Amino acid sequence: MKEKDSSKRNLNLIMIETILTSIGAGFSVPIISIFWNSIGMNQTDIGFVQMMFTIVIVLLDIPMGYLADRFNRKVLNIVGDIGVALTFIYYAFSKNMYMAILSECLLGVCMSMTNGVDQAFIKNNADKIDKTGKLFKKLNSQIYTYRYSAMFIVMLIGGIISKYSLRLAVGISFLPYFIGGIVAFFIKDDSKKIESNHKNMLKDMCFNVKEILKDKKVRNYLLAYVIGSEITHPQIWVFTPLMIMVGVPIEIVSLGWILTQIFQILGAKLAEKLVEIKTSVKFIAMIAISILWMGVLVINTNIFTIWVFVLNGLIRGLFSGSIVTPLQENTKEEHQTSVISIASTGAKILYIPLVYIINYLGNIKLQLALLGMIVIFTPISLYVYNKLRKSENINKT
């Protein structure tokens, strides 16, 4: 009974810390491009800075996930949260692109420390309270609804603050991360740790990655995670240009982003209701909706059809609440942080060339960016769906 009470307390702290540290950057989301412009950065500079951030994450995500699972998830979580908080203060005082690059690289280092730790904590404590796994499924879906709802509020607040000070809108991101870091001090880490199989830590990390990837089901869910993350990602950069192209007044362009965020919340909420439906069925349904709305805009983009873009938010919310759960359920307790790190790294590796290709096509014609997404993702998605379906059929037999 005492163990359950301790796990419930721990779980509540984890939920609070997870929400806080997932929304901090939301204060600057509406204005970050304007902030970059204000310190002398053009679109090419912005792309380079974001590339540097992505490279740091790709290089460190898996090693940090391994260190967390091998030694101490709590320590990396605290250091990462506090590190992100302090970096945002420095970021707010950036005066040129070089300071922005340093800030983004520091964010990459600190975020890679915490990536996946919260998910690992949630599963570990939820399973101690309810060994059937039902509580974990429920919470893993609910957390995205809470995160997206809180992000929506934070983005609105950030937009208001930015009218008075762009730097304050960036710097205030310090607050939720810092509070999250303090909360993380009180989270108890009693999860099972990876046992060392090699004296050389690099060899040991590679060994554990291979161990995770040995499982066919885990590999299939990793593929589904990567595809689900990126089928809703690169095309966001053409949303604003598309709205302007069809005649949406510049003063209400932000409405499109607000609606997308609302639909993302709805998607996460819907994922809660569909938790018992087969992953393969949810996956192919979400892919079909994505291809459908993009197809509509490829065929006919006008001031009425442009609003189907908000379905991108719906699918993003659905994927977030649907794919992570089975991925974690089929991964050993000691590998929980590592598997999320591998999934995140896979998505970012795909994103690097994809964002260039999609934006290159968009420079020729905006609708070509969406056509490129359809052409690239249709065959890959069908392949992943087939893999998921076969895994589920094997389970039946």
mmCIF file of C-alpha atoms in Angstrom:
data_model
loop_
_atom_site.group_PDB
_atom_site.id
_atom_site.type_symbol
_atom_site.label_atom_id
_atom_site.label_comp_id
_atom_site.label_asym_id
_atom_site.label_seq_id
_atom_site.Cartn_x
_atom_site.Cartn_y
_atom_site.Cartn_z
ATOM 1 C CA MET A 1 0.000 0.000 0.000
ATOM 2 C CA LYS A 2 2.861 2.370 0.896
ATOM 3 C CA GLU A 3 4.535 1.581 -2.431
ATOM 4 C CA LYS A 4 1.350 2.447 -4.333
ATOM 5 C CA ASP A 5 0.965 5.738 -2.432
ATOM 6 C CA SER A 6 4.594 6.583 -3.164
ATOM 7 C CA SER A 7 4.103 5.767 -6.845
ATOM 8 C CA LYS A 8 0.950 7.904 -7.016
ATOM 9 C CA ARG A 9 2.794 10.862 -5.482
ATOM 10 C CA ASN A 10 5.688 10.288 -7.850
ATOM 11 C CA LEU A 11 3.339 10.061 -10.818
ATOM 12 C CA ASN A 12 1.650 13.347 -9.939
ATOM 13 C CA LEU A 13 5.035 15.080 -9.738
ATOM 14 C CA ILE A 14 6.084 13.576 -13.069
ATOM 15 C CA MET A 15 2.889 14.745 -14.787
ATOM 16 C CA ILE A 16 3.421 18.294 -13.483
ATOM 17 C CA GLU A 17 7.083 18.334 -14.515
ATOM 18 C CA THR A 18 6.303 16.865 -17.943
ATOM 19 C CA ILE A 19 3.685 19.496 -18.728
ATOM 20 C CA LEU A 20 5.848 22.373 -17.482
ATOM 21 C CA THR A 21 8.912 21.353 -19.481
ATOM 22 C CA SER A 22 6.955 20.673 -22.664
ATOM 23 C CA ILE A 23 5.347 24.118 -22.872
ATOM 24 C CA GLY A 24 8.172 26.497 -21.947
ATOM 25 C CA ALA A 25 9.279 27.237 -25.497
ATOM 26 C CA GLY A 26 5.664 28.025 -26.395
ATOM 27 C CA PHE A 27 6.034 31.606 -25.144
ATOM 28 C CA SER A 28 8.337 32.388 -28.066
ATOM 29 C CA VAL A 29 6.714 30.229 -30.773
ATOM 30 C CA PRO A 30 4.541 33.032 -32.223
ATOM 31 C CA ILE A 31 7.414 35.516 -32.447
ATOM 32 C CA ILE A 32 10.689 33.619 -32.713
ATOM 33 C CA SER A 33 11.081 34.337 -36.449
ATOM 34 C CA ILE A 34 10.531 38.046 -35.772
ATOM 35 C CA PHE A 35 13.072 37.899 -32.928
ATOM 36 C CA TRP A 36 15.630 36.280 -35.250
ATOM 37 C CA ASN A 37 14.997 38.979 -37.846
ATOM 38 C CA SER A 38 15.475 41.648 -35.166
ATOM 39 C CA ILE A 39 19.033 40.456 -34.480
ATOM 40 C CA GLY A 40 19.935 40.496 -38.177
ATOM 41 C CA MET A 41 19.113 36.930 -39.267
ATOM 42 C CA ASN A 42 17.574 36.194 -42.663
ATOM 43 C CA GLN A 43 15.714 33.036 -43.744
ATOM 44 C CA THR A 44 18.947 31.261 -44.701
ATOM 45 C CA ASP A 45 20.462 32.068 -41.294
ATOM 46 C CA ILE A 46 17.341 30.748 -39.572
ATOM 47 C CA GLY A 47 17.577 27.493 -41.520
ATOM 48 C CA PHE A 48 21.253 27.110 -40.581
ATOM 49 C CA VAL A 49 20.593 27.746 -36.888
ATOM 50 C CA GLN A 50 17.795 25.167 -36.844
ATOM 51 C CA MET A 51 20.037 22.697 -38.644
ATOM 52 C CA MET A 52 22.705 23.116 -35.935
ATOM 53 C CA PHE A 53 20.122 22.431 -33.215
ATOM 54 C CA THR A 54 18.927 19.310 -35.035
ATOM 55 C CA ILE A 55 22.487 18.023 -35.534
ATOM 56 C CA VAL A 56 23.262 18.376 -31.806
ATOM 57 C CA ILE A 57 20.077 16.499 -30.896
ATOM 58 C CA VAL A 58 20.818 13.734 -33.423
ATOM 59 C CA LEU A 59 24.364 13.312 -32.069
ATOM 60 C CA LEU A 60 23.452 13.316 -28.375
ATOM 61 C CA ASP A 61 19.916 11.925 -28.062
ATOM 62 C CA ILE A 62 20.847 8.234 -28.023
ATOM 63 C CA PRO A 63 24.001 8.623 -25.866
ATOM 64 C CA MET A 64 22.067 10.685 -23.292
ATOM 65 C CA GLY A 65 19.216 8.173 -23.324
ATOM 66 C CA TYR A 66 21.732 5.390 -22.663
ATOM 67 C CA LEU A 67 23.341 7.326 -19.784
ATOM 68 C CA ALA A 68 19.930 7.939 -18.228
ATOM 69 C CA ASP A 69 18.958 4.255 -18.422
ATOM 70 C CA ARG A 70 22.422 3.074 -17.357
ATOM 71 C CA PHE A 71 23.062 5.406 -14.419
ATOM 72 C CA ASN A 72 20.427 7.898 -13.280
ATOM 73 C CA ARG A 73 17.381 9.294 -15.078
ATOM 74 C CA LYS A 74 16.670 11.763 -12.291
ATOM 75 C CA VAL A 75 20.050 13.525 -12.436
ATOM 76 C CA LEU A 76 19.937 13.988 -16.218
ATOM 77 C CA ASN A 77 16.356 15.222 -15.965
ATOM 78 C CA ILE A 78 17.242 17.886 -13.379
ATOM 79 C CA VAL A 79 20.402 19.041 -15.157
ATOM 80 C CA GLY A 80 18.580 19.130 -18.494
ATOM 81 C CA ASP A 81 15.598 21.135 -17.205
ATOM 82 C CA ILE A 82 17.723 23.690 -15.342
ATOM 83 C CA GLY A 83 20.122 23.877 -18.283
ATOM 84 C CA VAL A 84 17.304 24.692 -20.722
ATOM 85 C CA ALA A 85 15.967 27.327 -18.303
ATOM 86 C CA LEU A 86 19.325 29.105 -18.040
ATOM 87 C CA THR A 87 19.905 28.854 -21.796
ATOM 88 C CA PHE A 88 16.653 30.702 -22.521
ATOM 89 C CA ILE A 89 17.847 33.606 -20.359
ATOM 90 C CA TYR A 90 21.051 33.758 -22.392
ATOM 91 C CA TYR A 91 19.017 33.396 -25.619
ATOM 92 C CA ALA A 92 16.920 36.444 -24.718
ATOM 93 C CA PHE A 93 20.070 38.594 -24.729
ATOM 94 C CA SER A 94 21.300 37.341 -28.121
ATOM 95 C CA LYS A 95 22.523 40.169 -30.342
ATOM 96 C CA ASN A 96 23.590 38.232 -33.427
ATOM 97 C CA MET A 97 23.407 34.882 -35.219
ATOM 98 C CA TYR A 98 26.454 33.484 -33.391
ATOM 99 C CA MET A 99 24.798 33.922 -30.010
ATOM 100 C CA ALA A 100 21.644 32.303 -31.424
ATOM 101 C CA ILE A 101 23.694 29.331 -32.690
ATOM 102 C CA LEU A 102 25.328 28.882 -29.276
ATOM 103 C CA SER A 103 21.902 29.086 -27.619
ATOM 104 C CA GLU A 104 20.408 26.493 -29.973
ATOM 105 C CA CYS A 105 23.375 24.145 -29.451
ATOM 106 C CA LEU A 106 23.065 24.474 -25.658
ATOM 107 C CA LEU A 107 19.330 23.796 -25.932
ATOM 108 C CA GLY A 108 20.125 20.703 -27.989
ATOM 109 C CA VAL A 109 22.545 19.409 -25.340
ATOM 110 C CA CYS A 110 20.171 20.011 -22.423
ATOM 111 C CA MET A 111 17.022 18.772 -24.198
ATOM 112 C CA SER A 112 18.769 15.557 -25.215
ATOM 113 C CA MET A 113 19.388 14.908 -21.502
ATOM 114 C CA THR A 114 15.691 15.002 -20.659
ATOM 115 C CA ASN A 115 14.220 13.512 -23.849
ATOM 116 C CA GLY A 116 12.396 10.296 -23.025
ATOM 117 C CA VAL A 117 13.014 10.462 -19.284
ATOM 118 C CA ASP A 118 9.491 11.687 -18.465
ATOM 119 C CA GLN A 119 7.937 8.944 -20.612
ATOM 120 C CA ALA A 120 10.081 6.339 -18.823
ATOM 121 C CA PHE A 121 9.039 7.702 -15.410
ATOM 122 C CA ILE A 122 5.354 7.668 -16.353
ATOM 123 C CA LYS A 123 5.444 4.019 -17.448
ATOM 124 C CA ASN A 124 7.486 2.843 -14.467
ATOM 125 C CA ASN A 125 5.183 4.428 -11.876
ATOM 126 C CA ALA A 126 1.896 3.760 -13.686
ATOM 127 C CA ASP A 127 2.761 0.050 -13.932
ATOM 128 C CA LYS A 128 3.475 -0.087 -10.193
ATOM 129 C CA ILE A 129 0.011 1.294 -9.475
ATOM 130 C CA ASP A 130 -1.796 -0.794 -12.113
ATOM 131 C CA LYS A 131 0.044 -3.877 -13.385
ATOM 132 C CA THR A 132 -2.586 -4.455 -16.126
ATOM 133 C CA GLY A 133 -1.138 -1.523 -18.088
ATOM 134 C CA LYS A 134 -4.520 0.204 -18.438
ATOM 135 C CA LEU A 135 -3.486 3.187 -16.322
ATOM 136 C CA PHE A 136 -0.353 3.684 -18.411
ATOM 137 C CA LYS A 137 -2.364 3.649 -21.646
ATOM 138 C CA LYS A 138 -4.822 6.143 -20.222
ATOM 139 C CA LEU A 139 -2.179 8.534 -18.850
ATOM 140 C CA ASN A 140 0.042 8.301 -21.917
ATOM 141 C CA SER A 141 -2.859 9.524 -24.036
ATOM 142 C CA GLN A 142 -4.067 12.123 -21.547
ATOM 143 C CA ILE A 143 -0.661 13.739 -21.114
ATOM 144 C CA TYR A 144 -0.700 14.958 -24.724
ATOM 145 C CA THR A 145 -4.120 16.544 -24.252
ATOM 146 C CA TYR A 146 -2.817 18.387 -21.175
ATOM 147 C CA ARG A 147 0.400 19.411 -22.956
ATOM 148 C CA TYR A 148 -1.314 20.747 -26.082
ATOM 149 C CA SER A 149 -3.959 22.572 -24.041
ATOM 150 C CA ALA A 150 -1.320 24.215 -21.860
ATOM 151 C CA MET A 151 0.771 25.053 -24.945
ATOM 152 C CA PHE A 152 -2.218 26.815 -26.500
ATOM 153 C CA ILE A 153 -2.573 29.066 -23.433
ATOM 154 C CA VAL A 154 1.172 29.717 -23.270
ATOM 155 C CA MET A 155 1.300 30.671 -26.961
ATOM 156 C CA LEU A 156 -1.474 33.219 -26.437
ATOM 157 C CA ILE A 157 0.350 34.694 -23.434
ATOM 158 C CA GLY A 158 3.600 34.776 -25.412
ATOM 159 C CA GLY A 159 1.868 36.655 -28.215
ATOM 160 C CA ILE A 160 0.649 39.307 -25.752
ATOM 161 C CA ILE A 161 4.075 39.675 -24.084
ATOM 162 C CA SER A 162 5.775 40.042 -27.479
ATOM 163 C CA LYS A 163 3.825 43.232 -28.159
ATOM 164 C CA TYR A 164 5.832 44.836 -25.363
ATOM 165 C CA SER A 165 9.148 42.970 -25.628
ATOM 166 C CA LEU A 166 10.394 40.235 -27.959
ATOM 167 C CA ARG A 167 13.291 39.469 -25.626
ATOM 168 C CA LEU A 168 10.955 39.029 -22.663
ATOM 169 C CA ALA A 169 8.824 36.580 -24.686
ATOM 170 C CA VAL A 170 11.964 34.482 -25.266
ATOM 171 C CA GLY A 171 13.393 34.881 -21.758
ATOM 172 C CA ILE A 172 10.180 34.027 -19.906
ATOM 173 C CA SER A 173 10.551 30.461 -21.215
ATOM 174 C CA PHE A 174 13.048 30.184 -18.336
ATOM 175 C CA LEU A 175 10.220 30.044 -15.795
ATOM 176 C CA PRO A 176 8.372 26.764 -16.556
ATOM 177 C CA TYR A 177 11.650 24.912 -17.205
ATOM 178 C CA PHE A 178 13.149 26.164 -13.938
ATOM 179 C CA ILE A 179 10.036 25.226 -11.944
ATOM 180 C CA GLY A 180 10.043 21.852 -13.720
ATOM 181 C CA GLY A 181 13.674 21.349 -12.677
ATOM 182 C CA ILE A 182 12.767 22.069 -9.042
ATOM 183 C CA VAL A 183 9.869 19.602 -9.210
ATOM 184 C CA ALA A 184 12.249 17.024 -10.727
ATOM 185 C CA PHE A 185 14.314 17.156 -7.492
ATOM 186 C CA PHE A 186 11.431 15.482 -5.660
ATOM 187 C CA ILE A 187 10.827 12.709 -8.209
ATOM 188 C CA LYS A 188 12.065 9.349 -6.982
ATOM 189 C CA ASP A 189 13.934 7.205 -9.507
ATOM 190 C CA ASP A 190 13.679 3.534 -8.524
ATOM 191 C CA SER A 191 13.471 2.099 -12.045
ATOM 192 C CA LYS A 192 15.507 -0.868 -13.238
ATOM 193 C CA LYS A 193 18.851 0.103 -14.753
ATOM 194 C CA ILE A 194 20.714 -1.290 -17.751
ATOM 195 C CA GLU A 195 23.346 -3.849 -16.778
ATOM 196 C CA SER A 196 26.768 -3.199 -18.275
ATOM 197 C CA ASN A 197 27.902 -5.782 -20.838
ATOM 198 C CA HIS A 198 31.092 -4.016 -21.940
ATOM 199 C CA LYS A 199 33.715 -2.001 -20.086
ATOM 200 C CA ASN A 200 33.835 0.369 -23.035
ATOM 201 C CA MET A 201 30.760 2.620 -22.668
ATOM 202 C CA LEU A 202 30.476 3.263 -26.411
ATOM 203 C CA LYS A 203 30.422 -0.473 -27.116
ATOM 204 C CA ASP A 204 27.938 -0.965 -24.305
ATOM 205 C CA MET A 205 25.646 1.747 -25.725
ATOM 206 C CA CYS A 206 25.774 0.160 -29.205
ATOM 207 C CA PHE A 207 25.062 -3.247 -27.659
ATOM 208 C CA ASN A 208 21.938 -1.902 -25.925
ATOM 209 C CA VAL A 209 20.699 -0.174 -29.078
ATOM 210 C CA LYS A 210 21.046 -3.510 -30.906
ATOM 211 C CA GLU A 211 19.173 -5.235 -28.079
ATOM 212 C CA ILE A 212 16.276 -2.802 -28.442
ATOM 213 C CA LEU A 213 16.183 -3.169 -32.240
ATOM 214 C CA LYS A 214 16.228 -6.983 -32.079
ATOM 215 C CA ASP A 215 12.520 -7.007 -31.352
ATOM 216 C CA LYS A 216 10.553 -6.842 -34.631
ATOM 217 C CA LYS A 217 7.533 -5.239 -32.981
ATOM 218 C CA VAL A 218 9.680 -2.503 -31.457
ATOM 219 C CA ARG A 219 11.275 -1.863 -34.854
ATOM 220 C CA ASN A 220 7.841 -1.569 -36.453
ATOM 221 C CA TYR A 221 6.580 0.842 -33.808
ATOM 222 C CA LEU A 222 9.767 2.881 -34.182
ATOM 223 C CA LEU A 223 9.108 3.141 -37.924
ATOM 224 C CA ALA A 224 5.511 4.155 -37.239
ATOM 225 C CA TYR A 225 6.719 6.816 -34.793
ATOM 226 C CA VAL A 226 9.173 8.273 -37.310
ATOM 227 C CA ILE A 227 6.613 8.370 -40.134
ATOM 228 C CA GLY A 228 3.877 9.709 -37.850
ATOM 229 C CA SER A 229 6.126 12.483 -36.555
ATOM 230 C CA GLU A 230 7.306 13.647 -39.960
ATOM 231 C CA ILE A 231 4.171 13.329 -42.115
ATOM 232 C CA THR A 232 2.853 16.316 -40.154
ATOM 233 C CA HIS A 233 6.096 18.284 -39.879
ATOM 234 C CA PRO A 234 7.905 19.716 -42.978
ATOM 235 C CA GLN A 235 4.793 21.177 -44.620
ATOM 236 C CA ILE A 236 4.120 23.571 -41.722
ATOM 237 C CA TRP A 237 6.601 25.974 -43.327
ATOM 238 C CA VAL A 238 4.293 26.522 -46.318
ATOM 239 C CA PHE A 239 1.113 27.107 -44.315
ATOM 240 C CA THR A 240 1.537 30.868 -43.867
ATOM 241 C CA PRO A 241 2.623 31.438 -47.523
ATOM 242 C CA LEU A 242 -0.383 29.410 -48.704
ATOM 243 C CA MET A 243 -2.767 31.495 -46.596
ATOM 244 C CA ILE A 244 -1.304 34.723 -47.946
ATOM 245 C CA MET A 245 -1.399 33.358 -51.512
ATOM 246 C CA VAL A 246 -5.160 32.688 -51.395
ATOM 247 C CA GLY A 247 -5.918 36.114 -49.928
ATOM 248 C CA VAL A 248 -6.190 35.505 -46.182
ATOM 249 C CA PRO A 249 -5.622 38.963 -44.619
ATOM 250 C CA ILE A 250 -2.220 39.170 -42.921
ATOM 251 C CA GLU A 251 -3.833 40.272 -39.650
ATOM 252 C CA ILE A 252 -5.754 36.990 -39.309
ATOM 253 C CA VAL A 253 -3.071 34.627 -40.576
ATOM 254 C CA SER A 254 -2.369 33.752 -36.937
ATOM 255 C CA LEU A 255 -5.929 32.366 -36.766
ATOM 256 C CA GLY A 256 -4.772 29.471 -38.926
ATOM 257 C CA TRP A 257 -2.099 28.553 -36.393
ATOM 258 C CA ILE A 258 -4.526 28.934 -33.491
ATOM 259 C CA LEU A 259 -7.014 26.611 -35.205
ATOM 260 C CA THR A 260 -4.240 24.112 -35.920
ATOM 261 C CA GLN A 261 -3.304 24.087 -32.231
ATOM 262 C CA ILE A 262 -6.956 23.606 -31.242
ATOM 263 C CA PHE A 263 -7.245 20.664 -33.630
ATOM 264 C CA GLN A 264 -4.044 19.231 -32.161
ATOM 265 C CA ILE A 265 -5.732 19.245 -28.743
ATOM 266 C CA LEU A 266 -8.800 17.574 -30.259
ATOM 267 C CA GLY A 267 -6.576 14.955 -31.876
ATOM 268 C CA ALA A 268 -4.907 14.118 -28.568
ATOM 269 C CA LYS A 269 -8.335 13.935 -26.909
ATOM 270 C CA LEU A 270 -9.584 11.614 -29.650
ATOM 271 C CA ALA A 271 -6.519 9.415 -29.119
ATOM 272 C CA GLU A 272 -7.708 8.873 -25.533
ATOM 273 C CA LYS A 273 -10.999 7.461 -26.850
ATOM 274 C CA LEU A 274 -9.314 5.201 -29.416
ATOM 275 C CA VAL A 275 -6.714 3.693 -27.081
ATOM 276 C CA GLU A 276 -8.013 0.116 -27.492
ATOM 277 C CA ILE A 277 -8.169 0.175 -31.307
ATOM 278 C CA LYS A 278 -5.377 -1.650 -33.159
ATOM 279 C CA THR A 279 -2.358 0.515 -33.853
ATOM 280 C CA SER A 280 -2.258 -0.550 -37.504
ATOM 281 C CA VAL A 281 -5.865 0.586 -38.026
ATOM 282 C CA LYS A 282 -5.220 3.964 -36.391
ATOM 283 C CA PHE A 283 -1.984 4.363 -38.338
ATOM 284 C CA ILE A 284 -3.479 3.784 -41.800
ATOM 285 C CA ALA A 285 -6.525 5.929 -40.994
ATOM 286 C CA MET A 286 -4.311 8.852 -39.965
ATOM 287 C CA ILE A 287 -2.117 8.431 -43.056
ATOM 288 C CA ALA A 288 -5.220 8.375 -45.284
ATOM 289 C CA ILE A 289 -6.567 11.597 -43.741
ATOM 290 C CA SER A 290 -3.173 13.281 -44.145
ATOM 291 C CA ILE A 291 -2.896 12.331 -47.811
ATOM 292 C CA LEU A 292 -6.525 13.335 -48.398
ATOM 293 C CA TRP A 293 -6.253 16.887 -47.028
ATOM 294 C CA MET A 294 -2.961 17.488 -48.806
ATOM 295 C CA GLY A 295 -4.495 16.139 -52.016
ATOM 296 C CA VAL A 296 -7.371 18.610 -51.738
ATOM 297 C CA LEU A 297 -4.928 21.545 -51.623
ATOM 298 C CA VAL A 298 -2.819 20.146 -54.465
ATOM 299 C CA ILE A 299 -5.915 19.962 -56.680
ATOM 300 C CA ASN A 300 -7.545 23.240 -55.646
ATOM 301 C CA THR A 301 -6.145 25.785 -53.204
ATOM 302 C CA ASN A 302 -8.455 28.687 -52.442
ATOM 303 C CA ILE A 303 -9.607 30.770 -49.497
ATOM 304 C CA PHE A 304 -12.109 28.053 -48.509
ATOM 305 C CA THR A 305 -10.067 24.870 -49.000
ATOM 306 C CA ILE A 306 -6.976 26.325 -47.269
ATOM 307 C CA TRP A 307 -8.580 25.628 -43.884
ATOM 308 C CA VAL A 308 -8.313 21.853 -44.359
ATOM 309 C CA PHE A 309 -4.680 22.437 -43.330
ATOM 310 C CA VAL A 310 -5.896 22.405 -39.710
ATOM 311 C CA LEU A 311 -6.350 18.629 -40.102
ATOM 312 C CA ASN A 312 -2.560 18.500 -39.909
ATOM 313 C CA GLY A 313 -2.914 19.485 -36.258
ATOM 314 C CA LEU A 314 -5.592 16.841 -35.705
ATOM 315 C CA ILE A 315 -3.342 14.100 -37.090
ATOM 316 C CA ARG A 316 -0.348 15.337 -35.099
ATOM 317 C CA GLY A 317 -2.379 15.090 -31.904
ATOM 318 C CA LEU A 318 -3.673 11.646 -32.832
ATOM 319 C CA PHE A 319 -0.210 10.293 -33.630
ATOM 320 C CA SER A 320 1.302 11.698 -30.445
ATOM 321 C CA GLY A 321 -1.239 9.921 -28.281
ATOM 322 C CA SER A 322 -1.338 6.669 -30.256
ATOM 323 C CA ILE A 323 2.142 5.484 -31.250
ATOM 324 C CA VAL A 324 4.299 6.116 -28.167
ATOM 325 C CA THR A 325 2.178 3.859 -25.948
ATOM 326 C CA PRO A 326 2.611 0.556 -27.860
ATOM 327 C CA LEU A 327 6.284 1.422 -28.432
ATOM 328 C CA GLN A 328 6.868 1.679 -24.681
ATOM 329 C CA GLU A 329 4.681 -1.317 -23.880
ATOM 330 C CA ASN A 330 6.892 -3.552 -26.007
ATOM 331 C CA THR A 331 10.177 -2.222 -24.622
ATOM 332 C CA LYS A 332 11.913 -3.461 -21.459
ATOM 333 C CA GLU A 333 11.778 -1.257 -18.378
ATOM 334 C CA GLU A 334 15.511 -0.562 -18.403
ATOM 335 C CA HIS A 335 15.414 0.632 -22.031
ATOM 336 C CA GLN A 336 12.493 3.067 -21.768
ATOM 337 C CA THR A 337 14.484 6.302 -22.135
ATOM 338 C CA SER A 338 16.734 4.838 -24.823
ATOM 339 C CA VAL A 339 13.874 3.722 -27.056
ATOM 340 C CA ILE A 340 12.328 7.213 -27.046
ATOM 341 C CA SER A 341 15.758 8.657 -27.848
ATOM 342 C CA ILE A 342 16.134 6.268 -30.790
ATOM 343 C CA ALA A 343 12.663 7.193 -32.062
ATOM 344 C CA SER A 344 13.374 10.922 -31.724
ATOM 345 C CA THR A 345 16.724 10.571 -33.479
ATOM 346 C CA GLY A 346 15.151 8.611 -36.340
ATOM 347 C CA ALA A 347 12.526 11.309 -36.852
ATOM 348 C CA LYS A 348 15.121 14.085 -36.906
ATOM 349 C CA ILE A 349 17.405 12.206 -39.311
ATOM 350 C CA LEU A 350 14.462 11.914 -41.710
ATOM 351 C CA TYR A 351 13.527 15.556 -41.174
ATOM 352 C CA ILE A 352 16.930 16.984 -42.174
ATOM 353 C CA PRO A 353 16.776 16.061 -45.897
ATOM 354 C CA LEU A 354 12.975 16.158 -45.977
ATOM 355 C CA VAL A 355 12.652 19.784 -44.899
ATOM 356 C CA TYR A 356 15.113 20.828 -47.595
ATOM 357 C CA ILE A 357 13.351 18.857 -50.351
ATOM 358 C CA ILE A 358 9.871 20.030 -49.372
ATOM 359 C CA ASN A 359 10.896 23.687 -49.106
ATOM 360 C CA TYR A 360 12.813 23.457 -52.400
ATOM 361 C CA LEU A 361 9.615 22.231 -54.091
ATOM 362 C CA GLY A 362 7.644 24.947 -52.312
ATOM 363 C CA ASN A 363 9.945 27.595 -53.750
ATOM 364 C CA ILE A 364 8.931 26.425 -57.246
ATOM 365 C CA LYS A 365 5.240 26.248 -56.390
ATOM 366 C CA LEU A 366 3.724 26.013 -52.920
ATOM 367 C CA GLN A 367 1.388 23.141 -53.807
ATOM 368 C CA LEU A 368 4.379 21.111 -55.014
ATOM 369 C CA ALA A 369 5.554 20.925 -51.401
ATOM 370 C CA LEU A 370 2.354 19.061 -50.485
ATOM 371 C CA LEU A 371 2.559 16.894 -53.602
ATOM 372 C CA GLY A 372 6.114 15.986 -52.613
ATOM 373 C CA MET A 373 4.869 14.902 -49.172
ATOM 374 C CA ILE A 374 2.227 12.670 -50.771
ATOM 375 C CA VAL A 375 4.713 11.073 -53.192
ATOM 376 C CA ILE A 376 7.321 10.447 -50.488
ATOM 377 C CA PHE A 377 5.068 9.227 -47.684
ATOM 378 C CA THR A 378 2.461 7.112 -49.493
ATOM 379 C CA PRO A 379 4.722 4.118 -50.312
ATOM 380 C CA ILE A 380 6.648 4.327 -47.006
ATOM 381 C CA SER A 381 3.415 4.477 -45.005
ATOM 382 C CA LEU A 382 1.936 1.469 -46.811
ATOM 383 C CA TYR A 383 5.129 -0.471 -46.054
ATOM 384 C CA VAL A 384 4.955 0.422 -42.338
ATOM 385 C CA TYR A 385 1.221 -0.385 -42.196
ATOM 386 C CA ASN A 386 1.900 -3.814 -43.661
ATOM 387 C CA LYS A 387 4.597 -4.402 -41.034
ATOM 388 C CA LEU A 388 2.295 -3.338 -38.194
ATOM 389 C CA ARG A 389 -0.548 -5.527 -39.457
ATOM 390 C CA LYS A 390 1.708 -8.584 -39.689
ATOM 391 C CA SER A 391 2.956 -8.008 -36.130
ATOM 392 C CA GLU A 392 -0.617 -7.886 -34.832
ATOM 393 C CA ASN A 393 -1.571 -11.033 -36.747
ATOM 394 C CA ILE A 394 1.402 -12.896 -35.281
ATOM 395 C CA ASN A 395 0.203 -11.955 -31.798
ATOM 396 C CA LYS A 396 -3.189 -13.507 -32.534
ATOM 397 C CA THR A 397 -1.675 -16.821 -33.480
#
